[in-house]
CSV table of C-alpha atoms in Angstrom, one decimal:
chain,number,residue,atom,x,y,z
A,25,UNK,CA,-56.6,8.7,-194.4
A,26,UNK,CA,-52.6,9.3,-194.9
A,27,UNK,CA,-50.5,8.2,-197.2
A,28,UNK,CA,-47.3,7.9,-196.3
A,29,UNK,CA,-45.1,9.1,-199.6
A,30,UNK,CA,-41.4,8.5,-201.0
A,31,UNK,CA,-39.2,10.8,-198.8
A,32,UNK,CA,-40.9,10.8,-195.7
A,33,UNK,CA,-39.9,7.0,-194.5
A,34,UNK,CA,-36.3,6.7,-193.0
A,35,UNK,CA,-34.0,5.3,-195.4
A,36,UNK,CA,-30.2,4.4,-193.9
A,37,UNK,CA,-27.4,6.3,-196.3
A,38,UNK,CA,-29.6,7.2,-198.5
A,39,UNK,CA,-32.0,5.0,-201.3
A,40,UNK,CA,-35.7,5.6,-202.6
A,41,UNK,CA,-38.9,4.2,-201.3
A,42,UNK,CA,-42.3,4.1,-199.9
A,43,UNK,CA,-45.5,5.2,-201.0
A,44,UNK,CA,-45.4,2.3,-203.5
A,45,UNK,CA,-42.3,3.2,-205.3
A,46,UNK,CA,-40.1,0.1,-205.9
A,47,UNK,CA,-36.4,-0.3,-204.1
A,48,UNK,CA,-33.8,-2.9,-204.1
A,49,UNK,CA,-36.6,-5.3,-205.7
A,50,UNK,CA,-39.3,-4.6,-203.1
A,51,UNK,CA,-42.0,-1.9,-203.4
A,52,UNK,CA,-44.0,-0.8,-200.1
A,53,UNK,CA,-46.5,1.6,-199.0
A,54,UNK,CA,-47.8,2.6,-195.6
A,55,UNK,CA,-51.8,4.0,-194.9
A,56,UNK,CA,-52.8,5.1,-192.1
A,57,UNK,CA,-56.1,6.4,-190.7
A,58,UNK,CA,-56.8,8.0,-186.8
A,59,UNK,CA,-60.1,6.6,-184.9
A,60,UNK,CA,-62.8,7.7,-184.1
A,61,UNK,CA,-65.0,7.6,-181.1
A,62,UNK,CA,-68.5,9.9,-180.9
A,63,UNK,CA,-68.0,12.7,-178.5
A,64,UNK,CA,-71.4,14.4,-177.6
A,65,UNK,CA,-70.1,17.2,-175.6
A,66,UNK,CA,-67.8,18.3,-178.1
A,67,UNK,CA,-68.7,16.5,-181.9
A,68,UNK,CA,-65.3,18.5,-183.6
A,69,UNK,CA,-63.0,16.6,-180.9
A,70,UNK,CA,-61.2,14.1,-182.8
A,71,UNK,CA,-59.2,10.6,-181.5
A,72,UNK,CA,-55.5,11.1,-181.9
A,73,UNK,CA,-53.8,8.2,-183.7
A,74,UNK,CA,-51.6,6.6,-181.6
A,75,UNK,CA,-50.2,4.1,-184.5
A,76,UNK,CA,-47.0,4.2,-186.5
A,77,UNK,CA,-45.6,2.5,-189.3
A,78,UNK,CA,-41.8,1.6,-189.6
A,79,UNK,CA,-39.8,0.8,-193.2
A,80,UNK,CA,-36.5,1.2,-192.7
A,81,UNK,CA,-34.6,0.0,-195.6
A,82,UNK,CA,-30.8,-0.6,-196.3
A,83,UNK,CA,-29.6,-0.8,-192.8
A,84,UNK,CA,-26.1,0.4,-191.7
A,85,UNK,CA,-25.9,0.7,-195.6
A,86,UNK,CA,-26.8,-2.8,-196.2
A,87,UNK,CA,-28.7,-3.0,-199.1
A,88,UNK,CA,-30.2,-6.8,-198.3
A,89,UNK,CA,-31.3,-5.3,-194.9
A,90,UNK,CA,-34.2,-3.8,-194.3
A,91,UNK,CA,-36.9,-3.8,-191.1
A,92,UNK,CA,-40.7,-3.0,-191.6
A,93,UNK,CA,-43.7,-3.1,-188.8
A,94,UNK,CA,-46.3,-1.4,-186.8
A,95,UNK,CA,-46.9,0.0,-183.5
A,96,UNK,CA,-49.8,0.6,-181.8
A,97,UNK,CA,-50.1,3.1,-178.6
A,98,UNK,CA,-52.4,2.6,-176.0
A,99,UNK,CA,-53.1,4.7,-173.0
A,100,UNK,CA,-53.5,8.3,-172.6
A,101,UNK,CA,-49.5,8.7,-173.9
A,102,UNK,CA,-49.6,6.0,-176.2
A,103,UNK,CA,-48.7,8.2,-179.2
A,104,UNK,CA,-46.0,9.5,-177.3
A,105,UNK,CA,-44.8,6.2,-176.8
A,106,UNK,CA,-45.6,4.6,-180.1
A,107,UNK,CA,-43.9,8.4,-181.7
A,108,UNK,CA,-40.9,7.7,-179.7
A,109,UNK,CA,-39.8,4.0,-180.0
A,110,UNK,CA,-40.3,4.5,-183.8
A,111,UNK,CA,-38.0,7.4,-183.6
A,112,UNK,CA,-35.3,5.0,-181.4
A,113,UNK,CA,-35.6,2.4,-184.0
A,114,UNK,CA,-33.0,3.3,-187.2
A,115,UNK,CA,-30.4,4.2,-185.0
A,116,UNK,CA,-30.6,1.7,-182.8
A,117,UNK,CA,-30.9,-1.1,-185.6
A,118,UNK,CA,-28.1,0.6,-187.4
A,119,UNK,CA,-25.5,0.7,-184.6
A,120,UNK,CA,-26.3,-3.0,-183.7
A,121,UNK,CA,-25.5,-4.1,-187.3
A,122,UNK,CA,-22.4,-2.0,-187.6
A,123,UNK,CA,-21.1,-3.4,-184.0
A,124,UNK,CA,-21.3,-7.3,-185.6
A,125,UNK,CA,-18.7,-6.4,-187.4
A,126,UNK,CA,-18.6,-10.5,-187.9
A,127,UNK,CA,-22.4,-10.0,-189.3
A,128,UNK,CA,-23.7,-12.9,-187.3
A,129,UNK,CA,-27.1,-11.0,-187.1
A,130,UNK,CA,-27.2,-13.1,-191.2
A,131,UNK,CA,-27.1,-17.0,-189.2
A,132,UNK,CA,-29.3,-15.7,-186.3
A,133,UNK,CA,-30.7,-12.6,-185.9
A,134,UNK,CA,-32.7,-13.5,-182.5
A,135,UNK,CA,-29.6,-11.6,-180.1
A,136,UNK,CA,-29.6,-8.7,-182.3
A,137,UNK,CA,-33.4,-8.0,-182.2
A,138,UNK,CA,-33.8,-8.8,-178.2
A,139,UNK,CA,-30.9,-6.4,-178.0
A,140,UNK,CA,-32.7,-3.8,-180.3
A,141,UNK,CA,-36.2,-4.2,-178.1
A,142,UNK,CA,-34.0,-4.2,-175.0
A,143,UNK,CA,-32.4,-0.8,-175.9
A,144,UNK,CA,-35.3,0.7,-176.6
A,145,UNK,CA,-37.0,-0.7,-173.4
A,146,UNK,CA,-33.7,1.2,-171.5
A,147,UNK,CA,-34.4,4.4,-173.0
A,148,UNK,CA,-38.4,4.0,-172.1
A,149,UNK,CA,-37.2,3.5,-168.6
A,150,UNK,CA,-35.1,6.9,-168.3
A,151,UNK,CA,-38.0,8.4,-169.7
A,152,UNK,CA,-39.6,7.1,-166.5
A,153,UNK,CA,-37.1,8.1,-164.6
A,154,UNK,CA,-37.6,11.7,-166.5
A,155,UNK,CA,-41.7,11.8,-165.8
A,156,UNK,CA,-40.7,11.1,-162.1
A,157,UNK,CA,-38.3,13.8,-161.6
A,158,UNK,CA,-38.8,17.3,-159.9
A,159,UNK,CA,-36.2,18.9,-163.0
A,160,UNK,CA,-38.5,19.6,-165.0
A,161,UNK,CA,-35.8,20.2,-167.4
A,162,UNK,CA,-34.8,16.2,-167.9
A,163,UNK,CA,-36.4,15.0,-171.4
A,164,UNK,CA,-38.2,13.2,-172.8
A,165,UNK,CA,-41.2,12.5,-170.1
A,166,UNK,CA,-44.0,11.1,-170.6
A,167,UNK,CA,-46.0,8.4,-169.0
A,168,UNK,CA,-44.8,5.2,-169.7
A,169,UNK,CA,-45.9,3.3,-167.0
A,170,UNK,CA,-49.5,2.9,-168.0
A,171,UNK,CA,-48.8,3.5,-171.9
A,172,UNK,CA,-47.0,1.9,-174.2
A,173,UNK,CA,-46.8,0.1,-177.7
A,174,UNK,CA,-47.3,-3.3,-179.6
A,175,UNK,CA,-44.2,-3.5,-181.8
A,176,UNK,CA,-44.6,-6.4,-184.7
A,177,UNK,CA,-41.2,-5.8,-187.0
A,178,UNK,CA,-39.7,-8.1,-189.2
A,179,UNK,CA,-36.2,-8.0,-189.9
A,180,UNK,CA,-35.1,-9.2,-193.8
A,181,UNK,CA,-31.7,-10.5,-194.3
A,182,UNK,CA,-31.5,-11.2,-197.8
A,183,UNK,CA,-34.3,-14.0,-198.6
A,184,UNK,CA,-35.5,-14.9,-195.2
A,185,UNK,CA,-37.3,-13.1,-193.0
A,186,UNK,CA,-37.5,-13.0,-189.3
A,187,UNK,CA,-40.4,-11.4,-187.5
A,188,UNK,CA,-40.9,-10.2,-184.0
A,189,UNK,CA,-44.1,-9.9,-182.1
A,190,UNK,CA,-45.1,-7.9,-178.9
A,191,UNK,CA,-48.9,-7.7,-178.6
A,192,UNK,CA,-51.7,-7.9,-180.6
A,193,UNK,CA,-50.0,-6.2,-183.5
A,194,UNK,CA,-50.0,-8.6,-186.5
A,195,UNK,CA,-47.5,-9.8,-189.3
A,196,UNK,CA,-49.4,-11.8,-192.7
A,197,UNK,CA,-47.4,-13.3,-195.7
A,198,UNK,CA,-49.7,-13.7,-199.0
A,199,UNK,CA,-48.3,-16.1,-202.0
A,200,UNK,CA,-49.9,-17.2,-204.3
A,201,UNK,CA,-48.8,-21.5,-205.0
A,202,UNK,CA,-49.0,-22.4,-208.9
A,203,UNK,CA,-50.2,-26.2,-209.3
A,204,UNK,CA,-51.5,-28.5,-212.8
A,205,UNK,CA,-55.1,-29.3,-213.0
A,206,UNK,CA,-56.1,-31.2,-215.7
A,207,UNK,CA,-58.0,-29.5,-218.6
A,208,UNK,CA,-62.1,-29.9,-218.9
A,209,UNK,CA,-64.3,-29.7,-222.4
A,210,UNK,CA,-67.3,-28.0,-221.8
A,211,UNK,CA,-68.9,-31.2,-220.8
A,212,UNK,CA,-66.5,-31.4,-217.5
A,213,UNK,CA,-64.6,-34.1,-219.3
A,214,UNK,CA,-61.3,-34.3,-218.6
A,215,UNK,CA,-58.9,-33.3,-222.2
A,216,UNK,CA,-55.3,-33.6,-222.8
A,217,UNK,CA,-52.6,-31.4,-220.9
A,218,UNK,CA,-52.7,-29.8,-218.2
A,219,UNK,CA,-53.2,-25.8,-216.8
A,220,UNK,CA,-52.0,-24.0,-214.2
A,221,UNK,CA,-53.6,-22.8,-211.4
A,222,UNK,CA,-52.7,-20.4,-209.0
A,223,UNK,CA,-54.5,-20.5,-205.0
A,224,UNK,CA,-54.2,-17.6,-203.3
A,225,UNK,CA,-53.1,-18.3,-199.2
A,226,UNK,CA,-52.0,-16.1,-196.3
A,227,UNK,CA,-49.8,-17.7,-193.9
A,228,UNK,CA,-49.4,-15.4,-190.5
A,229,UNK,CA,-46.0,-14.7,-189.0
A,230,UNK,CA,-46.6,-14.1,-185.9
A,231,UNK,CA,-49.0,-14.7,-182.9
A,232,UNK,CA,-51.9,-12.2,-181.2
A,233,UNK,CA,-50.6,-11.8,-177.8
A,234,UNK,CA,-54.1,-11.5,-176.2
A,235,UNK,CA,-55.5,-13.2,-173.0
A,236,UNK,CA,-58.1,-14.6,-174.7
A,237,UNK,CA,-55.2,-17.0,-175.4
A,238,UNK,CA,-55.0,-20.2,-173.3
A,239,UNK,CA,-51.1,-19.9,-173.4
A,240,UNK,CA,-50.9,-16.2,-172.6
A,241,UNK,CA,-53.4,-16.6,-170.1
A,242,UNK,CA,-51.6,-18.9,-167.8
A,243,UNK,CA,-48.6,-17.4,-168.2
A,244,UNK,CA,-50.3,-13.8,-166.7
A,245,UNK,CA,-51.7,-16.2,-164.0
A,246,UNK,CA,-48.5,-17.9,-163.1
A,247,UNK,CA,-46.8,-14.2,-163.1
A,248,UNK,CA,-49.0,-12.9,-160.5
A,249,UNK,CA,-52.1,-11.2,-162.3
A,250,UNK,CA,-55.4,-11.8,-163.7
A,251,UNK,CA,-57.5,-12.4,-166.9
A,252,UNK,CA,-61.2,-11.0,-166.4
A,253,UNK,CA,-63.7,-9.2,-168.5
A,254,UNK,CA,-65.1,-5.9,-166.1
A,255,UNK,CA,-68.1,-5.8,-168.3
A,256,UNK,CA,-70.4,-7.8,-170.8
A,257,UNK,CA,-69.5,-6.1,-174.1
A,258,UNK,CA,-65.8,-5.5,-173.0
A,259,UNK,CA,-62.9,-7.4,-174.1
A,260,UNK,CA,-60.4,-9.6,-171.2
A,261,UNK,CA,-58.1,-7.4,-169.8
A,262,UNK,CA,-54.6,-8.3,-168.0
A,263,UNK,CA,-55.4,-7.0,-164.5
A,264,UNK,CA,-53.7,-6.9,-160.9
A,265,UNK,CA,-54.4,-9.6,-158.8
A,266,UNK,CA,-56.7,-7.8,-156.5
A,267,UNK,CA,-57.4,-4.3,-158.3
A,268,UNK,CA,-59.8,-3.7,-161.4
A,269,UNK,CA,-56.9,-0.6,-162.6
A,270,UNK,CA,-54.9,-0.3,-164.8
A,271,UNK,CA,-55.7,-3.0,-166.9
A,272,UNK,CA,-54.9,-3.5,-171.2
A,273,UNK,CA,-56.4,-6.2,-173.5
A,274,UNK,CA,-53.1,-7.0,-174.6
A,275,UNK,CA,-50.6,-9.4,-172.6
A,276,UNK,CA,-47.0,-8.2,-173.8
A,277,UNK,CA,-46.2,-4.4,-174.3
A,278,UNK,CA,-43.5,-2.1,-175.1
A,279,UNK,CA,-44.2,0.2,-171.7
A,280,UNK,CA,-46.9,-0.2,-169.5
A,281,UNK,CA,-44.2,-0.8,-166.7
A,282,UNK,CA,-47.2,-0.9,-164.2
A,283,UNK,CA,-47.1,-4.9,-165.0
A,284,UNK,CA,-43.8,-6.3,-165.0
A,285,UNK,CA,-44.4,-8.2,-162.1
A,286,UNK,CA,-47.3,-9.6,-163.4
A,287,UNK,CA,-46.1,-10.6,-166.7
A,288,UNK,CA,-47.0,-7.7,-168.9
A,289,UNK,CA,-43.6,-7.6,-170.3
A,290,UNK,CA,-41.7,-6.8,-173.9
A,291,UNK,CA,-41.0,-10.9,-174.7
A,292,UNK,CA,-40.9,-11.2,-178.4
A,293,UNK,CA,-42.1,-13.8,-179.8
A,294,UNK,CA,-40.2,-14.9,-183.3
A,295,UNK,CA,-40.5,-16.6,-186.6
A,296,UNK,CA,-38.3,-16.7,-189.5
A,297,UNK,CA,-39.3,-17.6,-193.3
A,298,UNK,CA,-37.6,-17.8,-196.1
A,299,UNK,CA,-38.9,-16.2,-199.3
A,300,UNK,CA,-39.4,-17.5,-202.7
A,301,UNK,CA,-40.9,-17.0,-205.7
A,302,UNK,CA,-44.5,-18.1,-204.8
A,303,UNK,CA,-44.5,-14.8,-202.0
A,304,UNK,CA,-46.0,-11.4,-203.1
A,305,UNK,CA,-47.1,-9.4,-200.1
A,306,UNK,CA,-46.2,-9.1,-196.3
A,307,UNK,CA,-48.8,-6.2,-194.4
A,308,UNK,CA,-48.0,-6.0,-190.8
A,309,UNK,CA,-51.3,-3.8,-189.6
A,310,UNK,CA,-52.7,-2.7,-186.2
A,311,UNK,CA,-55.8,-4.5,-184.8
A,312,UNK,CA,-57.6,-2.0,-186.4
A,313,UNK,CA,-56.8,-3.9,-189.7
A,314,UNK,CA,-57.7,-7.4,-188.1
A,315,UNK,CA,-60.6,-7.1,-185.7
A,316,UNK,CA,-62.9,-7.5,-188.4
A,317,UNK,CA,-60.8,-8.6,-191.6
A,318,UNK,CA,-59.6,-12.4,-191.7
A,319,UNK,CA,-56.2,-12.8,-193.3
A,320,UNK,CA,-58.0,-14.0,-196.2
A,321,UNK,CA,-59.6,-10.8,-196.8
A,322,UNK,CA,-56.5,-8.7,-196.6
A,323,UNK,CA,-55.0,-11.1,-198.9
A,324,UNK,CA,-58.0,-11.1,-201.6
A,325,UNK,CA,-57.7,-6.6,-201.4
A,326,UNK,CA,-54.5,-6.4,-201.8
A,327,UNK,CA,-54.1,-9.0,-204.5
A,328,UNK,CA,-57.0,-6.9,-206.5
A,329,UNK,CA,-54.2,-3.8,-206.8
A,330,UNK,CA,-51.7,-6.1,-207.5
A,331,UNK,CA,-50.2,-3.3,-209.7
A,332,UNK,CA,-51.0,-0.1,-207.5
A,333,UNK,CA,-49.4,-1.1,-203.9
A,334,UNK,CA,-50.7,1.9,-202.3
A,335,UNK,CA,-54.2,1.4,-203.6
A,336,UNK,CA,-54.2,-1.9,-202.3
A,337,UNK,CA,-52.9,-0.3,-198.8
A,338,UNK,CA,-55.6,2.5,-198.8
A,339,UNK,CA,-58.3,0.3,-199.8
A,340,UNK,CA,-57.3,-2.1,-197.0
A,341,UNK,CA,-57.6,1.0,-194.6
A,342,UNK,CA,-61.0,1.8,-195.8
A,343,UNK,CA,-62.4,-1.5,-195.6
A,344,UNK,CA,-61.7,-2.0,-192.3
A,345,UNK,CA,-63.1,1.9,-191.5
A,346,UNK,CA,-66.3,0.4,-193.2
A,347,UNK,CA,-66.3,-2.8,-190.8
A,348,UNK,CA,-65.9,-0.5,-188.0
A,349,UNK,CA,-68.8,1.8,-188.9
A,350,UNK,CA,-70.9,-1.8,-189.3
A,351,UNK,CA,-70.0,-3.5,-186.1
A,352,UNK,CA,-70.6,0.0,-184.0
A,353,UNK,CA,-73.3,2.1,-185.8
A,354,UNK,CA,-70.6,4.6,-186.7
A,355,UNK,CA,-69.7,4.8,-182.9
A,356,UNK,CA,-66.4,4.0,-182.9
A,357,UNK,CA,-63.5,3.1,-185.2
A,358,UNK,CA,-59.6,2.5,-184.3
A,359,UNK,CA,-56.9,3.7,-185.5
A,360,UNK,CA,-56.2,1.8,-188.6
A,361,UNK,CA,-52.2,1.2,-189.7
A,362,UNK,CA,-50.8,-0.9,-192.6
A,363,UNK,CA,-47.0,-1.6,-193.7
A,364,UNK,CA,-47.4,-3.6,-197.4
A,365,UNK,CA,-44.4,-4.5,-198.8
A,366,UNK,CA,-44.7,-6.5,-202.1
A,367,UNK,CA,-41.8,-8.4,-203.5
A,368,UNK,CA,-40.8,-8.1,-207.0
């Protein structure tokens, strides 16, 4: 398990956080844990994690600006991929910001984050065109063409945040709502006045782009491809019309360039809320996190650490290890990636 602590998470000009130390009125913390699959020719081989976590706070110096998310790599050089597009990310954001020099980005930030996903999707293609090349000496190259990378970010303008989803990557907001109920004797009898209550609640900002979704189905369909399951204990894959390879369980990536034609594209899919003072948390995790932990669940753990954000962030991690170890007899675990961000 890694904690990710204060000075090792890109901050724009400057500024102090991560690893649950509080900045600009928002605390965050970022856990992380590689997976594990059981290797019987060689027991010491471990998986490499192929997830990263972004916080990038006070954009182009903007201290109301700030992005956090996840990425998840999949395929042999999905670490590569997942390494890389985080890397792409500050400077990219930055330079975007700094070129609206009218800050329209703070009415509608929808152009500016397509752009963002589209740069990065340009520089994945030269390193395409790198991995294709005789000169050896072009880099970066690696294989992007059956890797790549969810990418769930959110982007916070001042109170309102707007969150972008590729894949199966996932974005949660946790508040807790304050309402009267009416006092009880300890008969149950209703007495005069009233107490407050607080219900806790998740609401999710953004969708799972999976083909086990009707909507994500057809649209593969329409494209060109395919929906199947090769197996009966394996998930539905996004697959070539006619061909069983390559296929990914996830119907919108950052790389896998092998199916563009049939769909399997970077299309972000977004939602914007507006924060108040009912909000405490926002965890954008990996499917590690959320194959086997409802948004409930997170919500409940990391309420309990309330005070100690990366507590809440590691024990988040290490419940979801210990679903892992339960569903697969201590087989097989992913990599398992969580962004908090509590607001103070």
């Amino acid at each position: 398990l890694k904690v990710i602590e204060d000075g090792n998470i890109f901050v724009h000009h400057g500024g102090g956080e991560g690893g649950g130390q509080g900045h600009g009125g928002i605390a965050t913390a970022l856990c992380t844990r590689a997976g594990f699959m059981a290797n019987k020719t060689d027991p010491t081989k471990r998986k490499r994690n192929q997830d990263r976590g972004i916080i990038i706070r006070n954009v182009a110096g903007l201290e109301d600006v700030d992005m956090f998310g996840v990425l998840d790599g999949h395929g042999d050089d999905g670490h590569e991929v997942s390494e890389y597009v985080k890397s792409l990310l500050p400077d990219i954001l930055a330079g975007l910001v700094k070129a609206d020099t009218e800050q329209k980005f703070r009415v509608d930030p929808k152009p500016l984050i397509e752009e963002l996903i589209s740069s990065v999707i340009a520089e994945l293609k030269t390193v395409q065109a790198n991995s294709k090349s005789q000169d050896k000496s072009k880099t970066p190259r690696f294989d992007v063409n059956t890797s790549g990378t969810t990418m769930c970010v959110s982007l916070r303008v001042g109170d309102v945040l707007h969150t972008a989803n590729v894949g199966d990557s996932r974005a949660v907001l946790i508040r807790k709502v304050m309402r009267k109920k009416k006092k009880k004797n300890e008969d149950g009898k209703e007495e005069g006045g009233d107490a407050m209550v607080g219900t806790l609640s998740s609401l999710p900002l953004s969708r799972d782009h999976k083909p086990t979704d009707p909507m994500e189905r057809e649209r593969i369909i329409t494209s060109g491809g395919r929906c199947a399951k090769l197996g009966p204990n394996q998930p539905m894959r996004v697959l070539p019309r006619y061909a069983d390879f390559p296929g990914l369980a996830v119907t919108r990536s950052v790389g896998d360039f092998w199916g563009e034609g049939i769909g399997l594209k970077a299309i972000p899919e977004f939602k914007s809320h507006e924060l108040t003072s009912s909000d405490i948390f926002v965890v954008w995790a990996s499917d590690g996190i959320w194959e086997w932990l409802s948004n409930s669940t997170v919500a409940r753990i990391l309420y309990r650490n309330l005070g100690e954000i990366s507590k809440g962030g590691e024990t988040l991690v290490e419940e979801a290890r210990k679903m892992w170890d339960l569903k697969t007899n201590k087989a097989y675990h992913d990599d398992i990636t969580c962004v908090v961000a509590r607001f103070d």
